[in-house]
Coordinates of C-alpha atoms in Angstrom, one line a residue:
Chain A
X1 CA 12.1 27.2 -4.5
X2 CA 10.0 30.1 -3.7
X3 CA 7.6 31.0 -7.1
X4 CA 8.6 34.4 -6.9
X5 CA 12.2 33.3 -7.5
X6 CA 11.1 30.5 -10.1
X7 CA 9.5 33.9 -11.7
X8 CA 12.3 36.0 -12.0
X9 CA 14.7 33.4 -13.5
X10 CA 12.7 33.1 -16.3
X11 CA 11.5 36.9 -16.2
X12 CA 7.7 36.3 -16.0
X13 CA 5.5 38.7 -15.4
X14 CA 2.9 38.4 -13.0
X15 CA -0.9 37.8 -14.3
X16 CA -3.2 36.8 -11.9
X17 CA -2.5 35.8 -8.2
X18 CA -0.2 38.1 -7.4
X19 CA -0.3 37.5 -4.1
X20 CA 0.4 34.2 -3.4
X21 CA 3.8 34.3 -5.4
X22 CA 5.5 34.8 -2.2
X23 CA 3.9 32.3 -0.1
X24 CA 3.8 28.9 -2.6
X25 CA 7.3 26.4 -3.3
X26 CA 8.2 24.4 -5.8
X27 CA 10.1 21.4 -6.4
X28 CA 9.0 20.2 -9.3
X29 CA 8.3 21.9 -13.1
X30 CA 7.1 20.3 -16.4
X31 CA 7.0 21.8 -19.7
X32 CA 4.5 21.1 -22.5
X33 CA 2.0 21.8 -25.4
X34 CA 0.2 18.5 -25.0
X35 CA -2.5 18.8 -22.6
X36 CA -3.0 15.2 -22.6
X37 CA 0.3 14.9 -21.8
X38 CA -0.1 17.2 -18.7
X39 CA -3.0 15.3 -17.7
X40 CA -0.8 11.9 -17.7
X41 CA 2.1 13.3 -16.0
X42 CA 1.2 15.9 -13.6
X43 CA 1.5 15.9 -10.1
X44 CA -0.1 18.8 -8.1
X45 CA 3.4 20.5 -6.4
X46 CA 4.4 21.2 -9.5
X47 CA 5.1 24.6 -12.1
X48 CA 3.6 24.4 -15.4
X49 CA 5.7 26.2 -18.4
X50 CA 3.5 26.0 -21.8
X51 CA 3.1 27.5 -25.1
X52 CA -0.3 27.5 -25.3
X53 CA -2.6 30.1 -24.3
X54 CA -6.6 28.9 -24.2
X55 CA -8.3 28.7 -21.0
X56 CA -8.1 25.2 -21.8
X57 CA -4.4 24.8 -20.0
X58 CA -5.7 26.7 -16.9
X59 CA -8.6 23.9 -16.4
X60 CA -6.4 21.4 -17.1
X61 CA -4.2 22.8 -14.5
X62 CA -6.7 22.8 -12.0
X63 CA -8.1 19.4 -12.7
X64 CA -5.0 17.9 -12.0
X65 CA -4.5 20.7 -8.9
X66 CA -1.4 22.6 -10.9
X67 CA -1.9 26.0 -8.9
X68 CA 0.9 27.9 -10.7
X69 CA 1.3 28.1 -14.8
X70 CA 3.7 30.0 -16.5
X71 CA 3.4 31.0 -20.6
X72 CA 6.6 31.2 -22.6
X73 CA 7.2 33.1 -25.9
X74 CA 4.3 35.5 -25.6
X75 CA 3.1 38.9 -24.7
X76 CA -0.4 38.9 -23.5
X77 CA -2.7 36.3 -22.5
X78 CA -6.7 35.9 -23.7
X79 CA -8.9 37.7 -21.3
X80 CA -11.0 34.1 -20.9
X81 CA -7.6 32.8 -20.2
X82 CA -7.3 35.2 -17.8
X83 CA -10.9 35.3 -16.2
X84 CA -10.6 31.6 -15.8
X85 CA -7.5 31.5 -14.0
X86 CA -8.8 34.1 -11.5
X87 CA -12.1 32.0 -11.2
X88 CA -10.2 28.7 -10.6
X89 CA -7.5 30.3 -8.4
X90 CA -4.3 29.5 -10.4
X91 CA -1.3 31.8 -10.3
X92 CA -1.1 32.5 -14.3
X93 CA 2.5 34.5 -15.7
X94 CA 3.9 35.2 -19.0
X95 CA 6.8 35.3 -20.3
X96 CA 8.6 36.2 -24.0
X97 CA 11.5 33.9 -23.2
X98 CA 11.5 30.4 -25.3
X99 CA 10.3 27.4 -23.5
X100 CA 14.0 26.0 -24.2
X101 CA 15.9 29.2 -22.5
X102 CA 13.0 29.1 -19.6
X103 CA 13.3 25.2 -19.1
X104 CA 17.3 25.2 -18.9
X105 CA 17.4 28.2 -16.6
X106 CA 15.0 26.4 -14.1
X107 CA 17.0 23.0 -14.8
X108 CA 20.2 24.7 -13.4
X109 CA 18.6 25.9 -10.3
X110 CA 18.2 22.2 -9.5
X111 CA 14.4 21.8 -10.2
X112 CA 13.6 19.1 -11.0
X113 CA 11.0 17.2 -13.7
X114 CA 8.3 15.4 -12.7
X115 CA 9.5 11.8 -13.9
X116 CA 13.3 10.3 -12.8
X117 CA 13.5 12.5 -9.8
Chain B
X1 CA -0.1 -13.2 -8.4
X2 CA -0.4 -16.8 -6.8
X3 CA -3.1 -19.7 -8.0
X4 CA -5.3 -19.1 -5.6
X5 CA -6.1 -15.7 -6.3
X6 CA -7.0 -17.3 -9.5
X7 CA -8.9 -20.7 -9.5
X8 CA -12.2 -21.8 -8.8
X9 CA -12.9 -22.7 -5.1
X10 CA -15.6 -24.3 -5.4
X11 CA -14.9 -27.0 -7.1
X12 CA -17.4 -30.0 -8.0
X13 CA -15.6 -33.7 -7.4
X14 CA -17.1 -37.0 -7.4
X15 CA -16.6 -39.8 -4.6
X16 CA -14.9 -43.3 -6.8
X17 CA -17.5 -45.3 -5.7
X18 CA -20.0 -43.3 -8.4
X19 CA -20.9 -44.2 -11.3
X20 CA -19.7 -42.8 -15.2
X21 CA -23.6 -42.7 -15.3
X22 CA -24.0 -40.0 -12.8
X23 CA -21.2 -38.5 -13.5
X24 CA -22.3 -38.0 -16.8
X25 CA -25.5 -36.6 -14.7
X26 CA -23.1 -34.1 -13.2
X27 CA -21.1 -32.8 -16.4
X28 CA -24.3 -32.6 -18.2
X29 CA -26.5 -30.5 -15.2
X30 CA -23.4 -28.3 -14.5
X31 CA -22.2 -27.9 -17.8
X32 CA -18.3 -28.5 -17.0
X33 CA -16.1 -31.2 -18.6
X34 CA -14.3 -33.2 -16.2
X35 CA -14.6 -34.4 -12.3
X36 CA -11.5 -34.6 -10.3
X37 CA -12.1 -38.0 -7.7
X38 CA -11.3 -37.6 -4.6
X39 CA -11.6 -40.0 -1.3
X40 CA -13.3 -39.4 2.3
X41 CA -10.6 -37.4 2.9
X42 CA -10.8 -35.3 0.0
X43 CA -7.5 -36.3 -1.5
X44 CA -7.5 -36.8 -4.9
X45 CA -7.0 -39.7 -6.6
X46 CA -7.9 -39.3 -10.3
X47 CA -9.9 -37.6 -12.5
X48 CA -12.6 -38.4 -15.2
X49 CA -12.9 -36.6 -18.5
X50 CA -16.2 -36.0 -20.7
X51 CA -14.1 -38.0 -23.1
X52 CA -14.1 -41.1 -20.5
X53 CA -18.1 -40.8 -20.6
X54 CA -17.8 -41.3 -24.7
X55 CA -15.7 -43.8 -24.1
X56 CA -17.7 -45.7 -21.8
X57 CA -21.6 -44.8 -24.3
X58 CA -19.6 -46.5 -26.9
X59 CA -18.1 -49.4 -25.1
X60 CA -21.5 -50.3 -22.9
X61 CA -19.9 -49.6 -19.1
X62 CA -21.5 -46.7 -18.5
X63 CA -23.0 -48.3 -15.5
X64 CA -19.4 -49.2 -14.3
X65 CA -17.9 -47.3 -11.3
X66 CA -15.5 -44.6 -11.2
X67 CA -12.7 -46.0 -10.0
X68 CA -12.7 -48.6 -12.4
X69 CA -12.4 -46.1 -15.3
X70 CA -10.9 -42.8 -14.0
X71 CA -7.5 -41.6 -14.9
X72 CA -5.4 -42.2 -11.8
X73 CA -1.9 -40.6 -12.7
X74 CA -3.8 -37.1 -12.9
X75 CA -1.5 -34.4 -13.1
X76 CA -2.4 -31.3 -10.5
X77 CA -0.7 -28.2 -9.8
X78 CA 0.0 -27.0 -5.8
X79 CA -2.0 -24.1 -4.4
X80 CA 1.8 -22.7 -3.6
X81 CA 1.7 -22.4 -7.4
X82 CA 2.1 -18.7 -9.2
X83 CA 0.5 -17.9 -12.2
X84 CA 3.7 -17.6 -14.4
X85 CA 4.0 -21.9 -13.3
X86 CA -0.2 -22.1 -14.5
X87 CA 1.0 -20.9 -17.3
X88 CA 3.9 -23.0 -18.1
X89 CA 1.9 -26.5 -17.0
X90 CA -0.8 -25.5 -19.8
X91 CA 2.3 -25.5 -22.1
X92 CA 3.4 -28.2 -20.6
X93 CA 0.3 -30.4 -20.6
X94 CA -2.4 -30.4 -23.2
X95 CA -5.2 -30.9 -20.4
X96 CA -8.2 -28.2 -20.3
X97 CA -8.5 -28.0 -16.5
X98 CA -6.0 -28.6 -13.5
X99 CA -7.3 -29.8 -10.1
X100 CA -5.2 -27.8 -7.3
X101 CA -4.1 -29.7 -4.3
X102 CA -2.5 -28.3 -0.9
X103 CA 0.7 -29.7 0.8
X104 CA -1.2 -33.6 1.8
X105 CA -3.0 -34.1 -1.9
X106 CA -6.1 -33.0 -0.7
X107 CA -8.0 -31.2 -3.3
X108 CA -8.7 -27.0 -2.9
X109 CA -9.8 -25.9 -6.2
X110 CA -9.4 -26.1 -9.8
X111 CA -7.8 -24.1 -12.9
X112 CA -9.0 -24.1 -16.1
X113 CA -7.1 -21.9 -19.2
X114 CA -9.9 -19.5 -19.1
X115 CA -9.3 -18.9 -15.3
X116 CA -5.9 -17.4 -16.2
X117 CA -6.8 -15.6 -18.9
X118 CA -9.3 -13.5 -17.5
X119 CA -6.8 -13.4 -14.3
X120 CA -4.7 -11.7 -17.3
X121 CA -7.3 -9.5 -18.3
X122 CA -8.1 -8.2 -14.8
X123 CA -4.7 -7.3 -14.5
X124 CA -4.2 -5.4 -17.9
X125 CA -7.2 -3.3 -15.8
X126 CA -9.5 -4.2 -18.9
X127 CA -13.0 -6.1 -18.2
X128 CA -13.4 -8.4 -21.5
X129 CA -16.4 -8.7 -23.3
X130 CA -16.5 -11.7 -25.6
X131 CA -18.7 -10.9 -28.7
X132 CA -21.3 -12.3 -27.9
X133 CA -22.2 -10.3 -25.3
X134 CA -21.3 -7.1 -26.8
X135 CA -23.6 -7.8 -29.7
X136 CA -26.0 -8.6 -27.0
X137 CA -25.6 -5.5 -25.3
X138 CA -25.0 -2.9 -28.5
X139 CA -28.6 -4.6 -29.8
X140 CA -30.6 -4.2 -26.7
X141 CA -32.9 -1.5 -26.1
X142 CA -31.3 -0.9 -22.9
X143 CA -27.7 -0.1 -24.5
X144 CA -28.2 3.5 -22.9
X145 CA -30.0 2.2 -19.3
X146 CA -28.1 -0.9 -18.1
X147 CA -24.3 -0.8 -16.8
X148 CA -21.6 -2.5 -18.7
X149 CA -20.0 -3.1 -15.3
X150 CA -22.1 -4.3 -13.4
X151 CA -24.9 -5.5 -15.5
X152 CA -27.1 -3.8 -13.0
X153 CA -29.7 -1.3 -14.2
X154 CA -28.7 2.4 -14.2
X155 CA -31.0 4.1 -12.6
X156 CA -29.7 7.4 -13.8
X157 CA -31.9 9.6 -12.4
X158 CA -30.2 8.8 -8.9
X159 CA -27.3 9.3 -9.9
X160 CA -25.3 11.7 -7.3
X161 CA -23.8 13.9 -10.1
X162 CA -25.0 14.5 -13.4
X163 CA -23.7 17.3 -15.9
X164 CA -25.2 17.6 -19.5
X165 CA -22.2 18.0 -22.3
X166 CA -24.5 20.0 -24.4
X167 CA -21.9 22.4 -26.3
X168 CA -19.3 22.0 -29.6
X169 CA -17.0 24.6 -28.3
X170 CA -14.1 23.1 -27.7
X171 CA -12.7 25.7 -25.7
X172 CA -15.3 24.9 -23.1
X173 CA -14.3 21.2 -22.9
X174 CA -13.3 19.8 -19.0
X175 CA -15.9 22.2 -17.7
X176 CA -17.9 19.1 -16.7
X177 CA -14.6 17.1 -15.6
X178 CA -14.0 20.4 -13.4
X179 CA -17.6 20.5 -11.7
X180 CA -16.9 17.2 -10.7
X181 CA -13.7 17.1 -9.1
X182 CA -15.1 20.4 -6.8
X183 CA -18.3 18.1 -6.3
X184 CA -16.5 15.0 -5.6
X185 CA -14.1 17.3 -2.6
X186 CA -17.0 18.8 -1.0
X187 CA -18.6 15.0 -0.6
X188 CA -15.5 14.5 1.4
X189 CA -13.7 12.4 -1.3
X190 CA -9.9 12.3 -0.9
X191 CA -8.2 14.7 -2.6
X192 CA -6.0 11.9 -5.3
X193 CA -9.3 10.0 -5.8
X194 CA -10.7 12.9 -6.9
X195 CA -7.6 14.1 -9.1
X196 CA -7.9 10.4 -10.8
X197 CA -11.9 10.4 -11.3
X198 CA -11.8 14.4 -13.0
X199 CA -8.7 13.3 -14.8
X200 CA -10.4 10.9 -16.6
X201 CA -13.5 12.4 -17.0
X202 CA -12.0 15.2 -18.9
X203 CA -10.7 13.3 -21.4
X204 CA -14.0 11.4 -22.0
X205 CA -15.5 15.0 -21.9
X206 CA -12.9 16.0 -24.2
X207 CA -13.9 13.3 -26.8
X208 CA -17.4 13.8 -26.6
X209 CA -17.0 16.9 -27.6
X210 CA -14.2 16.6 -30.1
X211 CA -15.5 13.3 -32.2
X212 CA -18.9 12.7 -31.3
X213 CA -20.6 15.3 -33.3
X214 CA -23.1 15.0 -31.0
X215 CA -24.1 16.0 -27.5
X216 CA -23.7 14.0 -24.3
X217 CA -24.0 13.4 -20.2
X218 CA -21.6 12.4 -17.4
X219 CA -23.1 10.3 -14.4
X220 CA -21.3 10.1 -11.2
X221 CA -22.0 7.6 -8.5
X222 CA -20.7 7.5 -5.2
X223 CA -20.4 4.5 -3.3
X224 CA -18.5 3.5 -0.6
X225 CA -15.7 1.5 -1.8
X226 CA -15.5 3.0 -5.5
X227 CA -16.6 6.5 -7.1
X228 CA -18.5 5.3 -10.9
X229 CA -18.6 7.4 -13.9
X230 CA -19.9 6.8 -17.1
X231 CA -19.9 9.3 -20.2
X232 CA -22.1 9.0 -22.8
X233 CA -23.3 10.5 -26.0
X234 CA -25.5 9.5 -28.9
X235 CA -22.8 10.6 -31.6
X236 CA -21.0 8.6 -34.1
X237 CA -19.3 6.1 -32.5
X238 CA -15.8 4.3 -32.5
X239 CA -15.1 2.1 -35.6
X240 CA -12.4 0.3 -34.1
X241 CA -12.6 0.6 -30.0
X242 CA -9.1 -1.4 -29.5
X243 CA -7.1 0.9 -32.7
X244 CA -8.9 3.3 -31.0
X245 CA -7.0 2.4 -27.5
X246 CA -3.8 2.5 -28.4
X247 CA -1.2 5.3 -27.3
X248 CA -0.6 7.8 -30.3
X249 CA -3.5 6.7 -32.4
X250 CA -5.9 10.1 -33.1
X251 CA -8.6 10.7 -35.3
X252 CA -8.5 14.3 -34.2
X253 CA -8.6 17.4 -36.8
X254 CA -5.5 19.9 -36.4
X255 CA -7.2 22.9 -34.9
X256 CA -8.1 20.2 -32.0
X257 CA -4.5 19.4 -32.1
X258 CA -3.2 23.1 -31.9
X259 CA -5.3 23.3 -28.8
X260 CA -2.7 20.6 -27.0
X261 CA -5.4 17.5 -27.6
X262 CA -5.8 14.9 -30.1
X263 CA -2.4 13.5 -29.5
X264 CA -3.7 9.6 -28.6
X265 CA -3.2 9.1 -25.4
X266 CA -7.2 10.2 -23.9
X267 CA -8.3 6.6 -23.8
X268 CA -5.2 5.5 -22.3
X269 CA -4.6 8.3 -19.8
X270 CA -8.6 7.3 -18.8
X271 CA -7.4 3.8 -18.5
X272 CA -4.5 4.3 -16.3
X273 CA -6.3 6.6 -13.9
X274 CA -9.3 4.1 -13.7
X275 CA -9.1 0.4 -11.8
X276 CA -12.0 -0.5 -14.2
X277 CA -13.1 0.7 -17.4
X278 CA -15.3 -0.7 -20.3
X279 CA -15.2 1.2 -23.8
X280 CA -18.6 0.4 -25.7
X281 CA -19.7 1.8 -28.8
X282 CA -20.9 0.9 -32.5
X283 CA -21.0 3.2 -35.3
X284 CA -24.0 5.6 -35.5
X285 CA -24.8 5.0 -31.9
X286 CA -22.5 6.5 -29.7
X287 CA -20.4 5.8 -27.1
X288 CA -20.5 4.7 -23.8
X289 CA -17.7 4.5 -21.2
X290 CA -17.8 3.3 -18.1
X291 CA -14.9 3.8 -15.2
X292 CA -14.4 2.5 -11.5
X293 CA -12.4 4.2 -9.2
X294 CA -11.3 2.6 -5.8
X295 CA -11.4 4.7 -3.1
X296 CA -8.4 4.8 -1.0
X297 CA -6.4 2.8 -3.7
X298 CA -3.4 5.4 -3.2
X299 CA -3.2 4.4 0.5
X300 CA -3.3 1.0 0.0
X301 CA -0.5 1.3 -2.1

């Protein structure tokens, strides 16, 4: 599915990396708060939906080669957070919907999670 | 995993026309505890037991030959044997050692209980340290120069990547991990070796900064077969390495936690990525990990 699409189902605005929204797919998503846990599980063609907003989720992200991360239940994003993503090249969105409502929207669109696929 | 990946090739046997005298010789210069015998055409035919030269010191034949005194119903495992069937003969049998034969008797190699343990150990991905040598090497001047992999001296200073962990922010944690995955691509490194080595390096990162109280350094080393990292820092140390191991257990304080670490799983997550890794530390002294990374492990499979 097309990022732009996985975007509007979960009615994100767009961040930083505007322009690549059209031109990555996805397949796969994850959701979590753990950044441990993103580090154990990850795999790089993947979303990541999280509640937490420190410029520590978009390193993570990149160390593990996430390129797009989306931010549920919020309205703005830290500036670092921001600054970071565009230095590391990661599409970064936001959105106010709950991780729950975001994650069962994506779920019936047939993406699917990382593990059991 | 089959015997042979496991036993000792090279095994020492004695001809049965020795005798106990020299093969006391042997057990004493080699430091083992037991021959198998074996005939011109190496197959074996008994086996004598430290206990056998006892026997034969107290009873005056030292001087008598092998044959005469060896054990001749010896009890030897195939080399089509599989570890799981090791196992089961050491239940089986209360013998410290197993010579291992091929399909005609002939004698290949030999098994003893510590071959299978550290077989064991090598496959839980951990490289053991008996006590002995960890007090050797926590004591030792050269705790911070010598590697707890290799043995080999580190000669840091060549190392190919080096990045000094010299902040308490936590929100600047993995910037080190980061650096080095970009390093370890432009080296021409494959992209999932890469993923693996930064992976793991930013949880060590991550636990320098978070529990050490103290400031420390990541080394890189690129070799052909493997990429080597160690993280180290001169902080407070880990009271209990193996608690310290397990999934869930955390030390961490909550506003580490409300930044999505601290939840237990750093060490393991740096154990899985890793085909080697060695946790070393004592309290007031830092830590010290070590992690090996095969190259190309992902294509092999």
């Amino acid at each position: 599915m097309k990022l732009s699409e996985i975007l509007s189902e979960v009615k994100a605005k767009v961040l930083v990396g505007e322009e690549k929204i059209d031109q990555l797919e996805f397949e796969y998503i994850a959701a979590s708060d753990l950044m441990s846990e993103v580090l154990a599980i990850a795999r790089p063609s993947m979303v990541l939906l999280t509640g937490l907003t420190t410029p520590q989720v978009v390193r993570t992200a990149e160390v593990v080669g996430i390129q797009a991360v989306v931010i549920v239940r919020k309205d703005s994003v830290p500036s670092e957070t921001l600054e970071m993503a565009r230095a590391c090249g990661v599409v970064l969105a936001v959105t106010k919907m709950t991780m729950f409502e975001a994650c069962g929207r994506l779920y019936n669109k047939n993406l699917k999670p990382v593990w059991g696929a | 995993m089959s015997i042979t990946e496991i036993m000792n090739h090279s095994v020492i046997s004695v001809r049965p026309d020795r005798t106990l005298r020299q093969v006391k010789e042997i057990l004493r210069i080699k430091r083992i505890s037991g021959l198998p015998v074996v005939d011109s055409s190496r197959k074996l035919i008994g086996i004598v037991s430290i206990e056998d030269i006892i026997k034969a010191l107290e009873g005056g034949y030292i001087d008598d030959t092998v044959e005469n005194r060896m054990t001749k119903d010896v009890v030897s495992i195939e080399s089509t044997a599989t570890l799981k069937e090791v196992i089961e003969f050491f239940e089986k049998w209360s013998y410290g050692r197993f010579p291992v034969v091929d399909g005609e008797k002939r004698l290949v190699g030999i098994v003893t209980k510590n071959d299978v343990m550290m077989a064991l150990l090598a496959k839980l991905g951990l490289v053991y340290l008996h006590d002995e040598r960890r007090r050797e090497v926590l004591d030792s001047p050269e705790y911070f120069a010598r590697s707890l992999l290799t043995g080999e001296r580190l000669d840091k200073s060549g190392a190919d990547f080096y990045f000094s962990i010299d902040y308490f922010d936590i929100n600047l944690a993995g910037v080190g991990a980061s650096k080095l995955r970009q390093f370890l691509l432009s080296k021409g490194v494959d992209e999932k070796t890469a993923r693996r080595v930064s992976i793991a390096t930013y949880e060590a990162e991550t636990n320098v900064v978070i529990h050490s109280g103290s400031t420390g350094a990541i080394y890189c080393f690129i070799k052909p077969e493997s990429i080597f990292v160690r993280v180290e820092d001169t902080g407070k140390g880990i009271e209990d390495v193996e608690l310290a191991m397990r999934e869930g257990y955390s030390t961490a304080p909550d506003y580490v936690r409300e930044l999505g670490f601290g939840a237990g799983m750093g060490l393991a997550n740096m154990k899985r990525c890793s085909d080697n890794m060695i946790v070393m530390s004592k309290v007031g002294a830092g830590v010290v990990v070590e992690m090996e990374f095969l190259r190309g492990r992902e294509a092999k499979g």
